[in-house]
Coordinates of C-alpha atoms in Angstrom, one line a residue:
M712 CA 68.3 -37.7 -41.0
T713 CA 65.9 -35.6 -39.1
R714 CA 67.3 -34.8 -35.6
R715 CA 65.3 -36.5 -32.9
P716 CA 63.5 -34.2 -30.5
D717 CA 64.7 -33.3 -27.0
I718 CA 62.2 -34.6 -24.4
V719 CA 61.2 -33.0 -21.1
F720 CA 59.3 -35.2 -18.8
L721 CA 57.9 -32.9 -16.1
V722 CA 56.1 -34.4 -13.2
L723 CA 54.3 -32.0 -11.0
D724 CA 54.3 -34.1 -7.9
T725 CA 50.9 -34.1 -6.0
Q726 CA 49.2 -31.8 -8.4
R727 CA 45.4 -32.3 -8.7
A728 CA 44.0 -31.7 -12.2
D729 CA 40.8 -30.1 -10.8
R730 CA 43.0 -27.3 -9.2
L731 CA 44.3 -26.0 -12.5
S732 CA 42.3 -23.3 -14.3
C733 CA 42.9 -25.0 -17.7
Y734 CA 40.9 -27.9 -16.2
G735 CA 38.0 -25.8 -15.3
Y736 CA 38.9 -24.6 -11.8
P737 CA 37.1 -21.3 -11.3
V738 CA 40.1 -19.8 -9.4
N739 CA 43.0 -18.5 -11.6
T740 CA 45.8 -20.7 -10.2
S741 CA 47.6 -21.6 -13.3
P742 CA 47.8 -18.8 -16.0
N743 CA 51.2 -20.0 -17.3
L744 CA 50.1 -23.7 -17.6
D745 CA 46.9 -22.5 -19.2
D746 CA 48.8 -20.6 -21.8
F747 CA 51.1 -23.6 -22.4
A748 CA 48.1 -25.9 -22.7
A749 CA 46.5 -23.6 -25.3
N750 CA 49.3 -24.5 -27.7
A751 CA 49.5 -28.2 -26.7
T752 CA 47.2 -31.3 -26.3
R753 CA 45.5 -31.5 -23.0
F754 CA 44.0 -34.8 -21.8
E755 CA 40.8 -34.3 -19.8
R756 CA 40.9 -37.8 -18.2
A757 CA 44.4 -39.0 -17.6
I758 CA 44.6 -41.6 -14.8
A759 CA 47.6 -42.3 -12.7
A760 CA 48.4 -46.0 -12.4
A761 CA 48.8 -45.7 -8.7
Q762 CA 47.9 -43.4 -5.8
W763 CA 51.4 -42.4 -4.6
T764 CA 54.9 -41.6 -5.7
V765 CA 56.9 -44.8 -5.9
P766 CA 54.5 -47.1 -7.8
S767 CA 53.3 -44.3 -10.0
H768 CA 56.7 -43.2 -11.1
A769 CA 57.6 -46.9 -11.6
S770 CA 54.7 -47.3 -14.0
M771 CA 55.5 -44.2 -16.0
F772 CA 59.2 -45.3 -16.2
T773 CA 58.3 -48.9 -17.3
G774 CA 54.9 -48.9 -19.0
L775 CA 53.7 -51.5 -16.5
Y776 CA 50.9 -51.4 -13.9
P777 CA 51.9 -51.8 -10.3
S778 CA 50.9 -55.4 -10.1
E779 CA 53.4 -56.1 -12.8
H780 CA 56.5 -54.1 -11.6
Q781 CA 55.8 -54.8 -7.9
T782 CA 57.5 -51.6 -6.8
L783 CA 54.9 -50.9 -4.2
Q784 CA 56.6 -49.8 -1.0
S785 CA 59.0 -47.1 0.1
Y786 CA 61.8 -49.7 0.3
S787 CA 60.9 -51.6 -2.8
V788 CA 63.4 -52.0 -5.6
L789 CA 62.4 -52.1 -9.3
P790 CA 63.5 -55.5 -10.7
K791 CA 66.6 -55.3 -12.8
T792 CA 65.0 -57.4 -15.4
I793 CA 62.6 -54.5 -16.2
P794 CA 64.3 -51.9 -18.3
T795 CA 63.5 -48.3 -17.5
L796 CA 62.6 -45.4 -19.8
A797 CA 65.9 -43.7 -19.1
E798 CA 67.8 -46.9 -19.9
R799 CA 66.0 -47.4 -23.2
L800 CA 66.7 -43.7 -24.2
R801 CA 70.3 -43.8 -23.0
D802 CA 71.0 -47.0 -25.0
G803 CA 69.2 -45.4 -28.0
G804 CA 71.6 -42.4 -28.0
Y805 CA 70.0 -39.9 -25.7
Y806 CA 71.8 -37.9 -23.1
T807 CA 69.6 -38.6 -20.0
A808 CA 69.5 -36.2 -17.0
G809 CA 67.3 -36.1 -13.9
F810 CA 66.4 -33.1 -11.8
C811 CA 64.5 -34.4 -8.9
N812 CA 63.0 -32.9 -5.7
N813 CA 61.4 -36.0 -4.2
P814 CA 63.6 -38.2 -2.1
L815 CA 61.6 -41.3 -2.9
V816 CA 62.8 -40.9 -6.5
G817 CA 66.0 -39.0 -6.1
V818 CA 67.6 -40.4 -3.0
I819 CA 66.7 -44.0 -2.3
N820 CA 68.5 -46.6 -4.5
N821 CA 65.2 -48.2 -5.7
G822 CA 66.0 -48.5 -9.3
L823 CA 64.1 -45.4 -10.5
R824 CA 67.4 -43.6 -11.2
R825 CA 68.7 -46.4 -13.5
G826 CA 69.8 -45.2 -17.0
F827 CA 70.6 -41.5 -16.2
H828 CA 73.9 -40.1 -17.2
S829 CA 73.4 -37.4 -14.6
F830 CA 70.9 -37.2 -11.8
L831 CA 70.7 -34.2 -9.4
N832 CA 68.7 -34.4 -6.2
Y833 CA 67.4 -31.1 -4.8
S834 CA 65.5 -32.6 -1.8
G835 CA 66.9 -31.6 1.6
L836 CA 69.5 -29.1 2.6
L837 CA 72.2 -29.5 -0.1
T838 CA 71.8 -30.3 -3.8
S839 CA 73.6 -33.6 -4.7
R840 CA 76.3 -34.0 -7.3
P841 CA 75.6 -35.9 -10.5
N842 CA 76.1 -39.6 -10.8
Q843 CA 76.3 -40.3 -7.0
A844 CA 73.9 -43.3 -7.2
G845 CA 75.7 -46.4 -5.9
A846 CA 79.1 -44.6 -5.7
S847 CA 81.2 -45.3 -2.6
P848 CA 81.4 -42.1 -0.6
G849 CA 84.7 -40.4 -0.6
L850 CA 86.1 -38.0 2.0
I851 CA 84.2 -35.0 0.7
S852 CA 81.0 -37.0 0.3
R853 CA 81.2 -38.2 3.9
Y854 CA 81.9 -34.6 5.1
R855 CA 78.8 -33.4 3.2
Q856 CA 76.7 -36.1 4.9
V857 CA 77.9 -35.2 8.4
F858 CA 77.4 -31.5 7.7
K859 CA 73.8 -32.2 6.4
R860 CA 72.9 -34.2 9.5
V861 CA 74.2 -31.5 11.9
L862 CA 72.5 -28.7 10.0
A863 CA 69.3 -30.7 9.7
G864 CA 69.2 -31.1 13.5
L865 CA 69.6 -27.4 14.1
L866 CA 66.9 -26.5 11.4
S867 CA 64.6 -29.1 12.9
Q868 CA 64.7 -27.3 16.3
V869 CA 63.9 -24.0 14.5
Q870 CA 61.0 -25.6 12.6
D871 CA 59.6 -26.9 15.8
A872 CA 59.6 -23.4 17.3
F873 CA 57.8 -22.0 14.2
A874 CA 55.2 -24.7 14.6
R875 CA 54.4 -23.7 18.2
S876 CA 54.3 -19.9 18.0
D877 CA 51.7 -17.6 16.5
A878 CA 54.2 -14.8 16.3
L879 CA 56.8 -16.9 14.5
L880 CA 54.2 -18.3 12.2
S881 CA 53.2 -14.8 11.2
L882 CA 56.9 -14.0 10.7
S883 CA 57.3 -17.1 8.5
F884 CA 54.9 -15.4 6.0
S885 CA 57.1 -12.3 5.7
P886 CA 59.4 -11.9 2.6
L887 CA 62.4 -12.2 4.8
M888 CA 61.6 -15.7 5.9
V889 CA 59.9 -17.1 2.8
P890 CA 63.2 -18.3 1.1
L891 CA 64.2 -20.2 4.3
W892 CA 60.9 -22.0 4.5
Q893 CA 60.7 -22.7 0.8
T894 CA 64.2 -24.1 0.3
A895 CA 65.3 -25.5 3.8
L896 CA 62.6 -25.8 6.4
S897 CA 59.8 -27.0 4.1
F898 CA 62.2 -29.7 2.8
K899 CA 60.4 -29.7 -0.6
G900 CA 63.5 -29.2 -2.7
N901 CA 64.2 -26.2 -4.8
T902 CA 61.8 -25.7 -7.7
A903 CA 63.4 -22.6 -9.1
K904 CA 66.9 -24.1 -9.1
S905 CA 65.8 -27.4 -10.6
L906 CA 64.0 -25.7 -13.5
E907 CA 66.9 -23.3 -14.0
D908 CA 69.3 -26.2 -14.2
T909 CA 67.0 -28.1 -16.6
A910 CA 66.8 -25.1 -18.9
S911 CA 70.6 -24.6 -18.8
L912 CA 71.1 -28.2 -20.0
L913 CA 68.6 -27.9 -22.8
I914 CA 69.8 -24.5 -24.0
Q915 CA 73.6 -24.4 -23.3
R916 CA 74.1 -28.2 -23.8
R917 CA 77.2 -28.6 -21.7
N918 CA 78.6 -32.2 -21.8
V919 CA 76.3 -33.0 -24.6
D920 CA 77.3 -33.7 -28.2
D921 CA 76.1 -31.2 -30.7
E922 CA 73.7 -33.6 -32.4
Q923 CA 72.8 -35.7 -29.3
P924 CA 69.2 -35.3 -28.2
V925 CA 68.5 -34.8 -24.5
F926 CA 65.9 -36.5 -22.2
A927 CA 65.3 -34.4 -19.0
F928 CA 63.2 -35.9 -16.2
V929 CA 62.0 -33.2 -13.7
N930 CA 60.1 -33.8 -10.5
L931 CA 58.8 -30.7 -8.7
M932 CA 57.4 -30.8 -5.2
G933 CA 55.8 -27.4 -4.9
T934 CA 52.2 -28.6 -4.1
H935 CA 53.3 -31.3 -1.6
M936 CA 52.6 -30.8 2.1
P937 CA 53.6 -28.9 4.2
Y938 CA 52.2 -25.6 2.9
H939 CA 54.4 -22.5 3.2
P940 CA 53.9 -20.5 0.0
P941 CA 55.2 -16.9 -0.2
R942 CA 53.1 -14.3 1.4
R943 CA 51.9 -12.6 -1.8
Y944 CA 50.3 -15.9 -2.8
I945 CA 48.6 -16.3 0.6
E946 CA 47.3 -12.8 0.3
K947 CA 45.6 -13.7 -3.1
F948 CA 44.4 -17.3 -2.4
A949 CA 44.1 -17.6 1.4
P950 CA 44.0 -14.0 2.9
H951 CA 42.0 -15.2 5.9
V952 CA 45.0 -17.1 7.1
L953 CA 47.0 -13.9 7.6
S954 CA 44.4 -12.4 10.0
D955 CA 42.5 -15.3 11.5
R956 CA 44.3 -16.8 14.5
S957 CA 42.2 -19.9 14.5
A958 CA 43.1 -20.5 10.9
Q959 CA 46.8 -20.0 11.7
H960 CA 46.5 -22.4 14.6
Y961 CA 44.9 -25.1 12.4
L962 CA 47.5 -24.6 9.7
R963 CA 50.3 -24.8 12.2
Q964 CA 48.9 -28.1 13.6
F965 CA 48.4 -29.4 10.1
N966 CA 51.8 -28.6 8.8
S967 CA 53.5 -30.3 11.7
D968 CA 51.3 -33.4 12.1
V969 CA 52.8 -36.0 9.9
Y970 CA 50.3 -38.7 11.0
G971 CA 47.5 -36.4 10.0
W972 CA 48.7 -36.4 6.4
L973 CA 48.3 -40.1 6.3
A974 CA 45.2 -41.2 8.3
P975 CA 41.6 -40.9 7.1
L976 CA 39.7 -38.3 9.1
A977 CA 37.5 -39.3 11.9
G978 CA 35.0 -36.6 10.8
A979 CA 34.6 -34.0 8.1
L980 CA 36.6 -30.8 8.1
D981 CA 34.7 -27.8 9.1
D982 CA 34.2 -24.9 6.6
Q983 CA 37.1 -22.9 7.9
Q984 CA 39.5 -25.8 7.9
K985 CA 38.6 -26.8 4.4
A986 CA 39.0 -23.2 3.2
T987 CA 42.4 -23.0 4.8
L988 CA 43.7 -26.2 3.1
D989 CA 42.1 -25.3 -0.2
G990 CA 43.5 -21.8 -0.2
M991 CA 47.0 -22.8 0.9
Y992 CA 47.1 -25.6 -1.7
D993 CA 46.0 -23.1 -4.4
A994 CA 48.7 -20.7 -3.3
E995 CA 51.3 -23.4 -3.7
V996 CA 49.9 -24.3 -7.2
A997 CA 50.1 -20.6 -8.3
C998 CA 53.6 -20.2 -6.9
Q999 CA 54.9 -23.2 -8.8
D1000 CA 53.0 -22.1 -11.9
E1001 CA 54.9 -18.7 -12.0
L1002 CA 58.2 -20.7 -11.9
L1003 CA 57.0 -22.9 -14.7
G1004 CA 56.1 -19.8 -16.8
Q1005 CA 59.7 -18.6 -16.5
F1006 CA 61.0 -22.0 -17.5
F1007 CA 58.7 -22.1 -20.6
Q1008 CA 59.7 -18.6 -21.5
Q1009 CA 63.4 -19.6 -21.4
L1010 CA 62.7 -22.5 -23.8
Q1011 CA 60.6 -20.3 -26.1
T1012 CA 63.1 -17.4 -26.2
S1013 CA 66.0 -19.7 -27.0
G1014 CA 64.1 -21.4 -29.8
R1015 CA 64.5 -24.8 -28.1
L1016 CA 60.7 -25.3 -27.4
E1017 CA 59.9 -25.8 -31.0
D1018 CA 62.1 -28.9 -31.2
T1019 CA 61.2 -30.3 -27.8
L1020 CA 58.6 -32.8 -26.8
V1021 CA 57.2 -31.6 -23.4
I1022 CA 55.1 -33.8 -21.3
I1023 CA 53.6 -32.2 -18.2
C1024 CA 51.8 -34.6 -15.8
S1025 CA 51.4 -35.6 -12.2
D1026 CA 52.2 -38.8 -10.4
H1027 CA 49.1 -38.4 -8.2
G1028 CA 46.8 -35.8 -6.8
E1029 CA 45.9 -35.0 -3.1
H1030 CA 42.9 -35.4 -0.8
L1031 CA 42.1 -32.1 1.0
G1032 CA 39.4 -33.5 3.2
E1033 CA 37.1 -34.9 0.4
K1034 CA 35.4 -38.2 1.5
Q1035 CA 37.2 -37.8 4.9
F1036 CA 40.6 -38.4 3.4
I1037 CA 43.8 -36.3 3.6
G1038 CA 46.9 -36.8 1.6
H1039 CA 47.7 -39.6 -0.9
S1040 CA 47.9 -42.9 0.8
L1041 CA 44.9 -45.1 0.4
S1042 CA 42.2 -44.2 -2.1
V1043 CA 41.6 -44.3 -5.9
Y1044 CA 39.0 -41.5 -5.9
N1045 CA 39.5 -38.8 -8.6
E1046 CA 41.0 -36.3 -6.3
L1047 CA 44.0 -38.7 -6.2
V1048 CA 44.3 -40.5 -9.5
Q1049 CA 42.7 -38.3 -12.1
V1050 CA 45.8 -36.1 -12.9
P1051 CA 46.8 -33.4 -15.4
L1052 CA 48.4 -34.4 -18.6
I1053 CA 49.5 -31.8 -21.2
I1054 CA 51.8 -32.6 -24.2
H1055 CA 53.6 -30.2 -26.5
D1056 CA 54.5 -32.2 -29.6
P1057 CA 56.8 -30.7 -32.1
S1058 CA 56.1 -33.4 -34.6
G1059 CA 52.4 -32.3 -35.0
Q1060 CA 51.1 -35.7 -34.4
L1061 CA 49.3 -34.3 -31.4
P1062 CA 47.6 -31.2 -32.6
K1063 CA 48.0 -27.8 -30.9
G1064 CA 45.1 -26.6 -28.9
Q1065 CA 43.3 -29.9 -28.9
T1066 CA 41.6 -31.4 -25.9
S1067 CA 41.1 -35.1 -25.6
D1068 CA 38.3 -36.6 -23.5
R1069 CA 39.5 -40.1 -23.8
T1070 CA 40.5 -41.9 -20.6
V1071 CA 44.1 -42.8 -20.7
S1072 CA 46.7 -44.2 -18.3
T1073 CA 49.9 -42.3 -17.4
R1074 CA 51.7 -45.6 -17.8
R1075 CA 51.4 -45.1 -21.6
L1076 CA 53.8 -42.1 -21.3
F1077 CA 56.6 -44.7 -21.4
H1078 CA 55.3 -45.9 -24.9
T1079 CA 54.7 -42.3 -26.0
V1080 CA 58.2 -41.1 -25.3
L1081 CA 59.8 -44.1 -26.9
T1082 CA 57.7 -43.6 -30.0
A1083 CA 58.7 -40.0 -30.2
A1084 CA 62.3 -40.9 -29.9
G1085 CA 62.1 -43.5 -32.6
L1086 CA 62.9 -46.4 -30.2
A1087 CA 59.5 -48.1 -29.8
S1088 CA 58.8 -51.6 -30.9
E1089 CA 55.6 -52.1 -33.0
A1090 CA 53.8 -53.3 -29.9
E1091 CA 55.0 -50.3 -27.9
A1092 CA 54.1 -47.8 -30.6
A1093 CA 50.5 -49.2 -30.6
L1094 CA 50.2 -48.1 -27.0
S1095 CA 51.5 -44.6 -27.5
L1096 CA 49.2 -41.7 -27.0
F1097 CA 50.0 -40.7 -30.6
Q1098 CA 48.2 -43.8 -31.6
E1099 CA 45.4 -43.3 -29.1
L1100 CA 44.2 -40.0 -30.7
N1101 CA 44.4 -41.4 -34.2
A1102 CA 42.5 -44.6 -33.3
T1103 CA 38.8 -45.3 -33.7
P1104 CA 37.1 -44.5 -30.4
A1105 CA 36.7 -47.6 -28.3
A1106 CA 35.9 -48.4 -24.7
V1107 CA 39.4 -49.6 -23.7
P1108 CA 39.6 -50.3 -19.9
V1109 CA 42.0 -48.2 -17.9
F1110 CA 43.1 -49.3 -14.4
S1111 CA 44.5 -47.8 -11.2
E1112 CA 45.7 -49.7 -8.2
A1113 CA 46.1 -48.5 -4.6
I1114 CA 48.1 -51.0 -2.5
P1115 CA 48.3 -49.6 1.0
P1116 CA 51.8 -48.4 1.9
Q1117 CA 53.0 -50.7 4.6
N1118 CA 54.5 -47.9 6.8
V1119 CA 51.1 -46.1 6.8
L1120 CA 49.2 -49.3 7.6
N1121 CA 51.6 -50.0 10.5
L1122 CA 51.0 -46.5 12.0
L1123 CA 47.2 -46.9 11.6
Q1124 CA 47.2 -50.3 13.1
K1125 CA 49.2 -49.0 16.2
R1126 CA 47.2 -45.8 16.7
Q1127 CA 43.7 -46.4 15.3
P1128 CA 43.0 -50.1 14.6
E1129 CA 39.2 -49.3 14.6
L1130 CA 39.8 -46.9 11.7
V1131 CA 41.6 -49.6 9.8
R1132 CA 38.6 -51.9 10.3
D1133 CA 35.9 -49.3 9.5
R1134 CA 37.6 -47.7 6.4
A1135 CA 39.2 -50.9 5.2
C1136 CA 42.6 -49.2 5.2
D1137 CA 44.4 -52.6 5.0
Q1138 CA 42.6 -53.6 1.8
P1139 CA 43.9 -53.0 -1.7
R1140 CA 41.7 -50.8 -3.9
R1141 CA 41.5 -51.2 -7.6
A1142 CA 39.5 -49.1 -10.1
V1143 CA 38.6 -49.6 -13.7
W1144 CA 37.3 -47.0 -16.2
V1145 CA 35.2 -48.1 -19.2
G1146 CA 33.3 -45.6 -21.2
N1147 CA 31.7 -43.1 -18.8
H1148 CA 31.7 -45.4 -15.8
K1149 CA 34.2 -46.2 -13.1
L1150 CA 34.1 -49.1 -10.7
I1151 CA 36.1 -49.2 -7.4
E1152 CA 36.6 -52.5 -5.7
T1153 CA 37.9 -52.4 -2.2
G1154 CA 39.2 -55.9 -1.0
D1155 CA 36.9 -58.6 -2.2
T1156 CA 33.6 -57.1 -1.1
Q1157 CA 33.1 -53.4 -1.4
L1158 CA 32.0 -52.0 -4.7
E1159 CA 31.4 -48.4 -5.8
L1160 CA 30.2 -47.4 -9.3
Y1161 CA 30.3 -43.8 -10.5
D1162 CA 29.4 -41.9 -13.7
C1163 CA 32.6 -40.1 -14.5
L1164 CA 31.0 -37.6 -16.9
D1165 CA 28.0 -36.5 -14.8
D1166 CA 29.5 -37.0 -11.4
P1167 CA 33.2 -36.3 -11.4
G1168 CA 33.2 -35.7 -7.6
E1169 CA 32.0 -39.3 -7.1
S1170 CA 29.1 -38.3 -4.8
L1171 CA 26.5 -40.9 -6.0
N1172 CA 27.3 -44.6 -5.8
L1173 CA 25.4 -46.3 -8.6
S1174 CA 26.3 -49.9 -7.7
S1175 CA 22.8 -50.8 -6.5
I1176 CA 21.1 -48.9 -9.3
L1177 CA 23.1 -50.3 -12.3
P1178 CA 24.0 -53.8 -11.2
E1179 CA 24.5 -54.9 -14.9
N1180 CA 27.3 -52.2 -15.2
V1181 CA 28.9 -53.4 -12.0
E1182 CA 29.0 -56.9 -13.3
V1183 CA 30.7 -55.9 -16.6
L1184 CA 33.3 -53.7 -14.9
Q1185 CA 33.9 -56.3 -12.2
D1186 CA 34.7 -58.8 -14.9
C1187 CA 37.2 -56.4 -16.3
L1188 CA 38.9 -56.1 -12.9
Q1189 CA 39.1 -59.8 -12.4
S1190 CA 40.4 -60.3 -15.9
F1191 CA 43.0 -57.6 -15.2
A1192 CA 44.1 -59.2 -12.0
G1193 CA 44.4 -62.5 -13.7
T1194 CA 46.6 -61.3 -16.5
M1195 CA 49.0 -59.3 -14.4
T1196 CA 52.2 -61.3 -14.2
A1197 CA 54.2 -59.9 -11.2
T1198 CA 58.0 -60.0 -11.1
V1199 CA 58.2 -61.0 -7.5
T1200 CA 61.2 -59.6 -5.6
N1201 CA 62.1 -59.4 -2.0
E1202 CA 65.0 -57.0 -2.6
R1203 CA 65.0 -54.0 -0.3
A1204 CA 66.6 -50.6 -1.3
S1205 CA 70.1 -50.7 0.1
D1206 CA 70.0 -47.2 1.6
F1207 CA 66.4 -47.1 2.8
D1208 CA 67.5 -47.6 6.4
D1209 CA 70.2 -44.9 6.3
P1210 CA 69.5 -42.3 9.1
E1211 CA 69.7 -39.4 6.7
V1212 CA 67.2 -41.0 4.3
Q1213 CA 64.9 -41.9 7.1
R1214 CA 65.0 -38.3 8.3
R1215 CA 64.2 -37.0 4.8
L1216 CA 61.2 -39.3 4.5
R1217 CA 59.9 -38.2 7.8
D1218 CA 60.1 -34.6 6.7
L1219 CA 57.8 -35.2 3.8
G1220 CA 55.4 -37.4 5.7
Y1221 CA 56.4 -40.8 4.3
L1222 CA 57.6 -42.0 7.7
E1223 CA 56.9 -41.0 11.3
D1224 CA 59.1 -41.2 14.4

């Protein structure tokens, strides 16, 4: 019997497709991903099922759209009646391991960790031990929690000082301070360590039977706000930030303003502000890309890559001022839901060096992984991306849903109720792609139609010009809404209200004081 492949499911959290050079970005941000994609299959038009972390990961882990799995809020719990990808693989004989830098996936008991033999969380000050989900804390565990809270308080004071001082901001860009920002004060986890640990498992295979295949889920937070890349990347992608005090002032304000990461803008960014955000985001992309290159090289040198299915994708993108949005809370515009998807397939079903222009949903990664592992049912195999590339071209609808995060909506209602009204922030947004057209429906009234091929930046609303197309796609959305059978649950994640968890979520902009 042929040994089943190892599987690496690598989520580049908050990574926009259009900021990778292999997706046509004119700035060379991703040479290592470019090289990897040249020997893999790259999907030009992959669509995230949701606009932010929790529902998007839940869709990739279950194969369901958000309206079905109903894991829509920070405190939501994935219903136990819905099996996860890790559970299916574990029950099918895989050793399942998670290496996660996002607390919404790696800390909160929301069901996304179900099925993992080992799950390491890198978010925050100390890396967790494996298999801590749901365990009763012992003396050492309680000591670690107290230590983390005390150290977090001290680091928070230091971070505030850096946020208010031009001199300290400049110091933060120095080689001496970069490791501190990157691993502790930025609270974005530890990209290098998580990739190192993943490679170690795949290559050295400790605690894994010789013939047992491995499933490794990895979440990296390198491109998530706040932006504190090493100085050498700032010199290359945002050099003006090192010399322009007004740019430094704007960046300092931006990095410390959690509310500003969530709310739509009252007006457009000026050219300097836009250049600062673009440059710093690009610097983070390039920094993460270098670490990915080292990871790929380790797998290549060890000979493991040739027997490993590697899926590289994102859970969502990021608004950097486009259409007067910042962050990833509310919209279903392409900056947020059109994501990178690159698959290295050792079986050869997905040809090396091929680019697919088909519009596909990232929820189908669930079916694709199960098919590669030999565990998919006939119906699941039919939804795999292996099947998609071999099928006759057809205009199959693809959907994305943006249900407003309740914590964001509460903040907006409290601070800027007029913004909620004017930008319909309290309304769900749903989008459907059929052929070259995309329809966005906001609430029950607002419609936007775009030509995805000729207008990827969605600058021209065609809804009044092509009413017949609007009608066809609106029927698709209504049919979609009617067929979604939600598994309603009022269950709340048991540890969501823990002070340490709340602090971690505030650090990353998911909550505010």
